[in-house]
Structure formats: C-alpha cells, structure tokens
Amino acid sequence: MRESSANPFLRIEHPIAFGRMSAEHVRPAVHELLQAAQRELERMEADQSPCTYDSVLRALEELTEPLGRAMNVIGHLESVATTPELRDAYNEVQPAVSAFFSSISLSEG
C-alpha cells in the first residue's frame, strides 16, 4: 500500500485518527484496498493445493480485514459526522465494495 502514510484509511490503528480522515481519502483508499483484496482472492482461487482452515478461512479473513475495517470507519464517520462530500464518496464506493464481498461467496474457486 503505497499511500499508507498519507491516507489514514489505509492503516487504521487505535486510537483512530478521525481528525485526519476526510472525504478526499475515501475513494483512493477503497480503490487501493479493493485492488489488494482482489489480487489476493484471485491468487487463492488459482491455488490448487488442498483446502485447509489456514489456506481458506484464515486467508479470507486476512484479505478482507483491511477493507472491512476501512469501510466500518468510513460508514461510522458518514453516520455521525457526515458532509455532502463524505456522503458522496461513501455512496460511490459502496457498490464496488458490496460486489467484491458478494463475489467471495459466489466464487467457485
């Protein structure tokens, strides 16, 4: 993740740096997190090794955690401290995030 120092949604730690987070960070962070998760999901789908807890369930948890965490924080901000810009950014990325999470359970791999 190349922008992690500049984009607070890419590296969420406690305490959460809500004061550094703004609507301008949402689209690039979600785009980068989606790309990383999609690459890892494709790698998992192509792996022909026998399925194990670690190679499937733990791996799915690890690949979805950064995106899920970012979306939880973005959604929280949108619900408690929204602005028109934040609402627009959240509404714009939501369909792609939903499609990605849906694709996991629909994947034959």
Short mmCIF file of N, CA and C in Angstrom, two decimals:
data_model
loop_
_atom_site.label_atom_id
_atom_site.label_comp_id
_atom_site.label_asym_id
_atom_site.label_seq_id
_atom_site.Cartn_x
_atom_site.Cartn_y
_atom_site.Cartn_z
N MET A 1 0.84 -1.17 0.00
CA MET A 1 0.00 0.00 0.00
C MET A 1 0.88 1.23 0.00
N ARG A 2 0.96 1.85 -1.10
CA ARG A 2 1.91 2.94 -1.27
C ARG A 2 1.54 4.23 -0.55
N GLU A 3 0.27 4.52 -0.36
CA GLU A 3 -0.13 5.79 0.23
C GLU A 3 -0.38 5.70 1.74
N SER A 4 0.04 4.65 2.38
CA SER A 4 -0.38 4.41 3.76
C SER A 4 -0.05 5.55 4.71
N SER A 5 1.04 6.26 4.51
CA SER A 5 1.35 7.35 5.42
C SER A 5 0.49 8.58 5.15
N ALA A 6 0.05 8.75 3.92
CA ALA A 6 -0.75 9.92 3.57
C ALA A 6 -2.24 9.68 3.72
N ASN A 7 -2.69 8.47 3.61
CA ASN A 7 -4.12 8.19 3.64
C ASN A 7 -4.46 7.42 4.91
N PRO A 8 -5.14 8.07 5.85
CA PRO A 8 -5.40 7.44 7.15
C PRO A 8 -6.33 6.23 7.09
N PHE A 9 -7.07 6.04 5.99
CA PHE A 9 -7.94 4.87 5.88
C PHE A 9 -7.17 3.61 5.50
N LEU A 10 -5.93 3.76 5.06
CA LEU A 10 -5.15 2.60 4.65
C LEU A 10 -4.47 1.90 5.81
N ARG A 11 -4.33 2.59 6.91
CA ARG A 11 -3.68 1.99 8.08
C ARG A 11 -4.40 2.51 9.33
N ILE A 12 -5.45 1.81 9.69
CA ILE A 12 -6.27 2.25 10.81
C ILE A 12 -5.76 1.58 12.08
N GLU A 13 -5.36 2.39 13.03
CA GLU A 13 -4.87 1.90 14.31
C GLU A 13 -5.63 2.61 15.42
N HIS A 14 -5.50 2.09 16.62
CA HIS A 14 -6.15 2.71 17.77
C HIS A 14 -5.15 3.56 18.52
N PRO A 15 -5.51 4.73 18.94
CA PRO A 15 -6.80 5.36 18.70
C PRO A 15 -6.93 5.76 17.23
N ILE A 16 -8.14 5.69 16.74
CA ILE A 16 -8.40 6.01 15.34
C ILE A 16 -8.22 7.52 15.13
N ALA A 17 -7.51 7.87 14.08
CA ALA A 17 -7.17 9.27 13.78
C ALA A 17 -8.30 9.95 13.02
N PHE A 18 -9.48 10.04 13.65
CA PHE A 18 -10.64 10.63 12.98
C PHE A 18 -10.35 12.04 12.47
N GLY A 19 -9.55 12.79 13.19
CA GLY A 19 -9.25 14.17 12.79
C GLY A 19 -8.47 14.28 11.50
N ARG A 20 -7.78 13.22 11.11
CA ARG A 20 -7.01 13.22 9.86
C ARG A 20 -7.81 12.68 8.68
N MET A 21 -8.98 12.15 8.93
CA MET A 21 -9.77 11.49 7.89
C MET A 21 -10.74 12.46 7.25
N SER A 22 -10.77 12.42 5.92
CA SER A 22 -11.70 13.29 5.21
C SER A 22 -12.21 12.58 3.96
N ALA A 23 -13.21 13.19 3.35
CA ALA A 23 -13.84 12.60 2.17
C ALA A 23 -12.84 12.36 1.04
N GLU A 24 -11.85 13.22 0.91
CA GLU A 24 -10.88 13.07 -0.18
C GLU A 24 -10.06 11.79 -0.07
N HIS A 25 -9.99 11.20 1.13
CA HIS A 25 -9.24 9.96 1.33
C HIS A 25 -10.03 8.71 0.98
N VAL A 26 -11.35 8.81 0.94
CA VAL A 26 -12.20 7.62 0.81
C VAL A 26 -11.97 6.88 -0.50
N ARG A 27 -12.15 7.56 -1.62
CA ARG A 27 -12.05 6.88 -2.92
C ARG A 27 -10.69 6.23 -3.15
N PRO A 28 -9.58 6.97 -2.97
CA PRO A 28 -8.28 6.32 -3.21
C PRO A 28 -8.00 5.16 -2.26
N ALA A 29 -8.40 5.29 -1.01
CA ALA A 29 -8.15 4.21 -0.06
C ALA A 29 -8.95 2.97 -0.42
N VAL A 30 -10.23 3.15 -0.68
CA VAL A 30 -11.07 1.99 -1.00
C VAL A 30 -10.61 1.36 -2.31
N HIS A 31 -10.24 2.17 -3.28
CA HIS A 31 -9.74 1.64 -4.55
C HIS A 31 -8.50 0.78 -4.31
N GLU A 32 -7.57 1.28 -3.54
CA GLU A 32 -6.34 0.54 -3.27
C GLU A 32 -6.60 -0.73 -2.46
N LEU A 33 -7.46 -0.64 -1.46
CA LEU A 33 -7.78 -1.81 -0.65
C LEU A 33 -8.53 -2.86 -1.46
N LEU A 34 -9.44 -2.42 -2.32
CA LEU A 34 -10.16 -3.36 -3.19
C LEU A 34 -9.20 -4.07 -4.13
N GLN A 35 -8.28 -3.33 -4.73
CA GLN A 35 -7.32 -3.96 -5.65
C GLN A 35 -6.48 -5.01 -4.93
N ALA A 36 -6.00 -4.67 -3.74
CA ALA A 36 -5.16 -5.61 -2.99
C ALA A 36 -5.96 -6.85 -2.61
N ALA A 37 -7.18 -6.68 -2.15
CA ALA A 37 -8.02 -7.82 -1.77
C ALA A 37 -8.36 -8.67 -2.99
N GLN A 38 -8.65 -8.04 -4.11
CA GLN A 38 -8.99 -8.78 -5.33
C GLN A 38 -7.80 -9.60 -5.82
N ARG A 39 -6.61 -9.01 -5.78
CA ARG A 39 -5.40 -9.75 -6.18
C ARG A 39 -5.22 -10.99 -5.31
N GLU A 40 -5.39 -10.84 -4.01
CA GLU A 40 -5.21 -11.96 -3.10
C GLU A 40 -6.30 -13.01 -3.30
N LEU A 41 -7.52 -12.58 -3.53
CA LEU A 41 -8.61 -13.52 -3.80
C LEU A 41 -8.32 -14.31 -5.08
N GLU A 42 -7.86 -13.65 -6.11
CA GLU A 42 -7.53 -14.34 -7.36
C GLU A 42 -6.40 -15.34 -7.15
N ARG A 43 -5.43 -14.98 -6.32
CA ARG A 43 -4.34 -15.90 -6.01
C ARG A 43 -4.89 -17.13 -5.30
N MET A 44 -5.80 -16.92 -4.35
CA MET A 44 -6.40 -18.04 -3.63
C MET A 44 -7.20 -18.93 -4.57
N GLU A 45 -7.96 -18.33 -5.47
CA GLU A 45 -8.79 -19.10 -6.40
C GLU A 45 -7.94 -19.95 -7.33
N ALA A 46 -6.76 -19.47 -7.68
CA ALA A 46 -5.89 -20.19 -8.59
C ALA A 46 -5.09 -21.29 -7.89
N ASP A 47 -4.99 -21.23 -6.59
CA ASP A 47 -4.22 -22.21 -5.82
C ASP A 47 -4.91 -23.57 -5.87
N GLN A 48 -4.21 -24.57 -6.32
CA GLN A 48 -4.76 -25.92 -6.44
C GLN A 48 -4.42 -26.81 -5.25
N SER A 49 -3.80 -26.24 -4.23
CA SER A 49 -3.46 -27.00 -3.04
C SER A 49 -4.72 -27.43 -2.31
N PRO A 50 -4.63 -28.49 -1.52
CA PRO A 50 -5.79 -28.90 -0.72
C PRO A 50 -6.22 -27.76 0.21
N CYS A 51 -7.51 -27.62 0.37
CA CYS A 51 -8.05 -26.56 1.22
C CYS A 51 -7.83 -26.91 2.69
N THR A 52 -7.40 -25.94 3.45
CA THR A 52 -7.26 -26.07 4.89
C THR A 52 -7.89 -24.85 5.53
N TYR A 53 -8.02 -24.90 6.83
CA TYR A 53 -8.54 -23.74 7.55
C TYR A 53 -7.69 -22.51 7.25
N ASP A 54 -6.37 -22.67 7.36
CA ASP A 54 -5.47 -21.53 7.14
C ASP A 54 -5.48 -21.03 5.70
N SER A 55 -5.55 -21.97 4.75
CA SER A 55 -5.46 -21.54 3.34
C SER A 55 -6.76 -20.95 2.82
N VAL A 56 -7.87 -21.16 3.52
CA VAL A 56 -9.15 -20.63 3.05
C VAL A 56 -9.73 -19.64 4.06
N LEU A 57 -10.17 -20.13 5.18
CA LEU A 57 -10.89 -19.26 6.12
C LEU A 57 -10.00 -18.18 6.71
N ARG A 58 -8.84 -18.55 7.21
CA ARG A 58 -7.94 -17.54 7.76
C ARG A 58 -7.48 -16.58 6.67
N ALA A 59 -7.18 -17.11 5.50
CA ALA A 59 -6.74 -16.26 4.39
C ALA A 59 -7.84 -15.28 3.97
N LEU A 60 -9.09 -15.74 3.92
CA LEU A 60 -10.20 -14.84 3.59
C LEU A 60 -10.36 -13.75 4.64
N GLU A 61 -10.22 -14.13 5.90
CA GLU A 61 -10.31 -13.14 6.97
C GLU A 61 -9.21 -12.09 6.83
N GLU A 62 -8.00 -12.53 6.55
CA GLU A 62 -6.88 -11.61 6.42
C GLU A 62 -7.00 -10.70 5.20
N LEU A 63 -7.52 -11.24 4.09
CA LEU A 63 -7.59 -10.40 2.89
C LEU A 63 -8.75 -9.42 2.95
N THR A 64 -9.80 -9.73 3.71
CA THR A 64 -10.94 -8.81 3.79
C THR A 64 -10.86 -7.83 4.96
N GLU A 65 -10.03 -8.11 5.94
CA GLU A 65 -9.97 -7.28 7.14
C GLU A 65 -9.63 -5.82 6.87
N PRO A 66 -8.59 -5.49 6.10
CA PRO A 66 -8.28 -4.07 5.89
C PRO A 66 -9.42 -3.31 5.21
N LEU A 67 -10.03 -3.90 4.20
CA LEU A 67 -11.14 -3.26 3.51
C LEU A 67 -12.35 -3.14 4.43
N GLY A 68 -12.68 -4.19 5.14
CA GLY A 68 -13.81 -4.16 6.06
C GLY A 68 -13.63 -3.13 7.16
N ARG A 69 -12.43 -3.07 7.70
CA ARG A 69 -12.15 -2.10 8.76
C ARG A 69 -12.29 -0.68 8.23
N ALA A 70 -11.72 -0.42 7.06
CA ALA A 70 -11.82 0.93 6.47
C ALA A 70 -13.28 1.29 6.22
N MET A 71 -14.04 0.35 5.67
CA MET A 71 -15.45 0.64 5.39
C MET A 71 -16.25 0.86 6.67
N ASN A 72 -15.91 0.14 7.73
CA ASN A 72 -16.58 0.37 9.01
C ASN A 72 -16.31 1.78 9.53
N VAL A 73 -15.08 2.23 9.44
CA VAL A 73 -14.73 3.57 9.91
C VAL A 73 -15.37 4.62 9.00
N ILE A 74 -15.32 4.41 7.70
CA ILE A 74 -15.94 5.35 6.76
C ILE A 74 -17.44 5.43 7.03
N GLY A 75 -18.08 4.29 7.19
CA GLY A 75 -19.50 4.26 7.48
C GLY A 75 -19.84 4.94 8.79
N HIS A 76 -19.00 4.74 9.80
CA HIS A 76 -19.22 5.40 11.09
C HIS A 76 -19.13 6.92 10.92
N LEU A 77 -18.08 7.37 10.25
CA LEU A 77 -17.95 8.81 10.03
C LEU A 77 -19.13 9.36 9.25
N GLU A 78 -19.56 8.62 8.24
CA GLU A 78 -20.67 9.08 7.42
C GLU A 78 -21.95 9.18 8.25
N SER A 79 -22.09 8.34 9.25
CA SER A 79 -23.32 8.37 10.04
C SER A 79 -23.28 9.39 11.18
N VAL A 80 -22.11 9.74 11.69
CA VAL A 80 -22.06 10.65 12.84
C VAL A 80 -21.50 12.03 12.54
N ALA A 81 -20.75 12.17 11.46
CA ALA A 81 -20.13 13.46 11.15
C ALA A 81 -20.11 13.69 9.65
N THR A 82 -21.23 13.43 9.01
CA THR A 82 -21.25 13.45 7.55
C THR A 82 -21.18 14.87 7.00
N THR A 83 -20.72 14.92 5.77
CA THR A 83 -20.74 16.13 4.96
C THR A 83 -21.24 15.68 3.59
N PRO A 84 -21.67 16.61 2.76
CA PRO A 84 -22.08 16.18 1.41
C PRO A 84 -20.96 15.45 0.66
N GLU A 85 -19.72 15.89 0.84
CA GLU A 85 -18.59 15.25 0.16
C GLU A 85 -18.37 13.82 0.67
N LEU A 86 -18.44 13.65 1.99
CA LEU A 86 -18.24 12.33 2.56
C LEU A 86 -19.38 11.40 2.15
N ARG A 87 -20.60 11.89 2.18
CA ARG A 87 -21.75 11.08 1.77
C ARG A 87 -21.60 10.63 0.32
N ASP A 88 -21.19 11.56 -0.56
CA ASP A 88 -21.00 11.22 -1.98
C ASP A 88 -19.90 10.17 -2.15
N ALA A 89 -18.79 10.34 -1.45
CA ALA A 89 -17.68 9.39 -1.57
C ALA A 89 -18.10 8.01 -1.06
N TYR A 90 -18.78 7.97 0.07
CA TYR A 90 -19.24 6.70 0.65
C TYR A 90 -20.22 6.02 -0.29
N ASN A 91 -21.18 6.76 -0.80
CA ASN A 91 -22.17 6.19 -1.72
C ASN A 91 -21.53 5.72 -3.02
N GLU A 92 -20.47 6.38 -3.43
CA GLU A 92 -19.79 5.99 -4.68
C GLU A 92 -19.03 4.67 -4.54
N VAL A 93 -18.38 4.45 -3.40
CA VAL A 93 -17.56 3.24 -3.25
C VAL A 93 -18.37 2.03 -2.77
N GLN A 94 -19.50 2.26 -2.17
CA GLN A 94 -20.30 1.19 -1.59
C GLN A 94 -20.66 0.08 -2.59
N PRO A 95 -21.09 0.38 -3.81
CA PRO A 95 -21.43 -0.71 -4.75
C PRO A 95 -20.25 -1.62 -5.08
N ALA A 96 -19.07 -1.05 -5.28
CA ALA A 96 -17.90 -1.87 -5.61
C ALA A 96 -17.51 -2.75 -4.42
N VAL A 97 -17.60 -2.21 -3.22
CA VAL A 97 -17.26 -2.99 -2.03
C VAL A 97 -18.28 -4.12 -1.85
N SER A 98 -19.54 -3.82 -2.01
CA SER A 98 -20.58 -4.85 -1.90
C SER A 98 -20.39 -5.93 -2.95
N ALA A 99 -20.08 -5.53 -4.17
CA ALA A 99 -19.85 -6.50 -5.24
C ALA A 99 -18.66 -7.40 -4.92
N PHE A 100 -17.61 -6.83 -4.37
CA PHE A 100 -16.44 -7.63 -4.01
C PHE A 100 -16.79 -8.67 -2.95
N PHE A 101 -17.43 -8.23 -1.87
CA PHE A 101 -17.77 -9.17 -0.80
C PHE A 101 -18.75 -10.23 -1.29
N SER A 102 -19.68 -9.87 -2.17
CA SER A 102 -20.60 -10.85 -2.75
C SER A 102 -19.86 -11.85 -3.62
N SER A 103 -18.83 -11.39 -4.31
CA SER A 103 -18.09 -12.27 -5.22
C SER A 103 -17.39 -13.40 -4.47
N ILE A 104 -17.07 -13.18 -3.21
CA ILE A 104 -16.37 -14.21 -2.44
C ILE A 104 -17.26 -15.45 -2.28
N SER A 105 -18.47 -15.24 -1.84
CA SER A 105 -19.35 -16.39 -1.63
C SER A 105 -19.86 -17.00 -2.94
N LEU A 106 -19.79 -16.25 -4.01
CA LEU A 106 -20.23 -16.76 -5.31
C LEU A 106 -19.10 -17.41 -6.10
N SER A 107 -17.88 -17.32 -5.59
CA SER A 107 -16.72 -17.85 -6.29
C SER A 107 -16.70 -19.37 -6.28
N GLU A 108 -16.53 -19.96 -7.43
CA GLU A 108 -16.38 -21.41 -7.49
C GLU A 108 -15.03 -21.84 -6.93
N GLY A 109 -14.04 -20.98 -7.05
CA GLY A 109 -12.69 -21.29 -6.55
C GLY A 109 -12.67 -21.44 -5.06
#
